[in-house]
Amino acid sequence: MNTLFDKIWDSHVVQNVPDGPTQLYIDRLYCHEVTSPQAFEGMRARGRKCLRPEKIFCMPDHNTPTHDQDKPIEDPISKTQVETLKKNAEDFGLQHFGMLHPKNGIIHVVGPELGLSLPGMTIVCGDSHTSTHGAMGAVAFGIGTSEVEMVLASQCILQQKPKSMRITINGKLGKGVTAKDIALYLMSKLTTSGATGYFVEYAGDAVKNLSMEGRLTLCNLSIEMGARGGFIAPDETTFEYIQGREYAPKGEDWDKAVAYWRTLKSGDDAVFDKELVFDAADIEPMVTYGTNPGMGMGISQTIPELDSVPEAGRESYKKSLNYMGFEPGQSLKGTKVDYVFLGACTNGRIEDFRAFASVVKGKKKHPDVTAWLVPGSWNVMEQIKTEGLDKELEAAGFEIRQPGCSACLAMNDDKIPAGKLAVSTSNRNFEGRQGPGSRTVLASPLVAAAAAVTGKITDPRELVN
């Protein structure tokens, strides 16, 4: 086999259960407020303590309001969940970065930027988009609440070993094409179940040439192809990103760590259960037209005709287009946009704000568009201010909100109203995901920015020099 996935997985095996799952050691557990309360209650009921509390980090993100965070949360459920996480962290002696803490933010943005997520690690969280941390060269995946309890108690988890897949993207990305477009393109080709049962390693020149933040975006969306997770072998880009971060190794420990990290790659003779190869030149800025992330197309294309859809899926296809208010054969260019959302664990990093600002600089937000620009962490907020992006964005008529998951999912105040169309940089476009009855077109920060200033779905290549 000799794949990187095998190397990391096998080095974390505590024992193999005969005819059963693997007992896998976990290096890092992240806890947020939505999927952890029952796990902590289970620990209390059994009178257990956390085996390795120093390996566990907690922070609220899903329910966090993105304005007036210094005031009590109004929604009673959100308030209870956020307060419960704080109490659980205190009771079990865990690191907790609460609201307004300088290290708070979306857990999948904060982990890499603090140097908590490192190459060669096994990383879990009760959240499907834990695959994000795979960009660091780690085996990272989402787990259920009962499994969160398992890790709290034993720092181990019982898991069946997934199969391995390598997706290679050769060549160079074109103008205006981002990591988000790679992910949406792959989903449009593989569908939302095409990688089910696999752990995906991304490779090829187009992947190697991505920045660390682009890699985080790509790995974030692995789960939307049905994969258990996705990762990229660590290289100089990874090491440069990690060096000097708060929890990264220092001094001699750094040298030792990098020497080990350099060994983390698939062998030349590595055999994968499945191999797929794509050409970067075939990818253009992407948009979704349906109600799952696999229903996507290049922005210059038209929605597929019904007869091109396999017969078994035609009814759900029609239902999806009906919900979105679109027709087969329709181009989405020129479609009126009501809301634009920049943020989420998919595209809430500094590079995403730079990209958005590069399009809107010197222009004005369209008067009919409501735009929510939400940094993924307080650290990103600081970078925005340090680089003066806040001034550029404000001059164009945009306001920057406080960090949180925001309009990615309808668990906080930032909900898209029923019937309204949002161009969103988040990761899911399910019915009602951004608010009951809301309609979502997933896209990159460049496409979102183009929509924000034109008031309609627009190819960003028309606005970027």
Coordinates of N, CA and C in Angstrom, one line a residue, residues 165 167 183-196 200 202 221-227 274 276 278 289 292-296 308-310 430:
M165 N -8.2 6.8 -1.7 CA -8.3 7.3 -3.1 C -7.3 8.5 -3.3
I167 N -6.8 11.8 -5.8 CA -7.3 12.6 -6.8 C -6.2 13.6 -7.2
A183 N -12.9 22.3 -5.7 CA -13.8 21.4 -4.9 C -15.2 21.3 -5.6
L184 N -15.8 22.4 -6.0 CA -17.1 22.3 -6.6 C -17.1 21.6 -7.9
Y185 N -16.0 21.7 -8.7 CA -15.8 21.0 -9.9 C -15.7 19.5 -9.6
L186 N -14.9 19.1 -8.6 CA -14.8 17.7 -8.3 C -16.2 17.1 -7.9
M187 N -16.9 17.8 -7.1 CA -18.2 17.4 -6.7 C -19.2 17.2 -7.9
S188 N -19.1 18.1 -8.8 CA -20.0 18.1 -10.0 C -19.6 16.8 -10.8
K189 N -18.4 16.4 -10.8 CA -18.0 15.2 -11.5 C -18.2 13.9 -10.7
L190 N -18.0 13.9 -9.4 CA -18.1 12.7 -8.6 C -19.4 12.5 -8.0
T191 N -20.2 13.6 -7.9 CA -21.5 13.7 -7.2 C -21.2 13.7 -5.7
T192 N -22.2 13.8 -4.9 CA -22.1 13.9 -3.4 C -21.8 12.6 -2.8
S193 N -21.8 11.5 -3.6 CA -21.6 10.2 -3.0 C -20.4 9.5 -3.7
G194 N -19.7 10.2 -4.6 CA -18.7 9.5 -5.4 C -17.4 9.1 -4.6
A195 N -17.2 9.6 -3.4 CA -16.0 9.3 -2.7 C -16.4 8.6 -1.4
T196 N -17.7 8.1 -1.3 CA -18.1 7.4 0.0 C -17.3 6.2 0.3
V200 N -9.4 10.7 0.9 CA -8.9 11.2 -0.3 C -7.6 11.9 -0.1
Y202 N -5.2 14.5 -2.1 CA -5.2 15.4 -3.2 C -3.7 15.6 -3.6
L221 N -14.1 20.6 1.9 CA -15.2 20.2 1.1 C -15.2 18.7 0.7
S222 N -14.1 18.0 1.2 CA -14.0 16.5 0.9 C -15.3 15.8 1.3
I223 N -15.8 16.2 2.5 CA -17.0 15.5 3.0 C -18.2 15.6 2.1
E224 N -18.2 16.6 1.3 CA -19.4 16.9 0.4 C -19.4 15.9 -0.8
M225 N -18.2 15.2 -1.0 CA -18.2 14.2 -2.1 C -18.5 12.8 -1.4
G226 N -18.8 12.8 -0.1 CA -19.1 11.6 0.6 C -17.9 11.0 1.2
A227 N -16.7 11.6 1.0 CA -15.4 11.1 1.6 C -15.4 11.1 3.1
K274 N -8.4 3.6 -5.4 CA -9.0 4.2 -6.5 C -8.1 5.4 -6.9
L276 N -8.1 8.9 -9.5 CA -8.8 9.8 -10.5 C -7.8 10.9 -10.9
F278 N -7.6 14.7 -13.1 CA -8.3 15.8 -13.8 C -7.3 16.8 -14.3
Y289 N -26.5 25.1 -8.8 CA -27.8 25.4 -9.3 C -28.9 24.7 -8.5
N292 N -27.9 20.4 -3.5 CA -26.8 19.7 -2.9 C -25.5 20.2 -3.6
P293 N -24.3 20.1 -2.9 CA -23.1 20.7 -3.5 C -22.6 20.1 -4.8
G294 N -23.1 18.9 -5.1 CA -22.7 18.2 -6.4 C -23.4 18.8 -7.6
M295 N -24.5 19.5 -7.4 CA -25.2 20.1 -8.5 C -24.6 21.5 -8.9
G296 N -23.4 21.4 -9.5 CA -22.7 22.6 -9.8 C -22.3 22.6 -11.3
S308 N -30.4 14.5 -19.6 CA -29.0 14.1 -19.3 C -28.9 13.6 -17.9
V309 N -30.0 13.6 -17.1 CA -30.0 13.1 -15.7 C -30.4 11.7 -15.7
P310 N -29.7 10.8 -15.0 CA -30.1 9.4 -14.9 C -31.6 9.3 -14.4
F430 N -28.2 22.8 1.0 CA -29.4 22.0 1.2 C -30.6 23.0 1.4

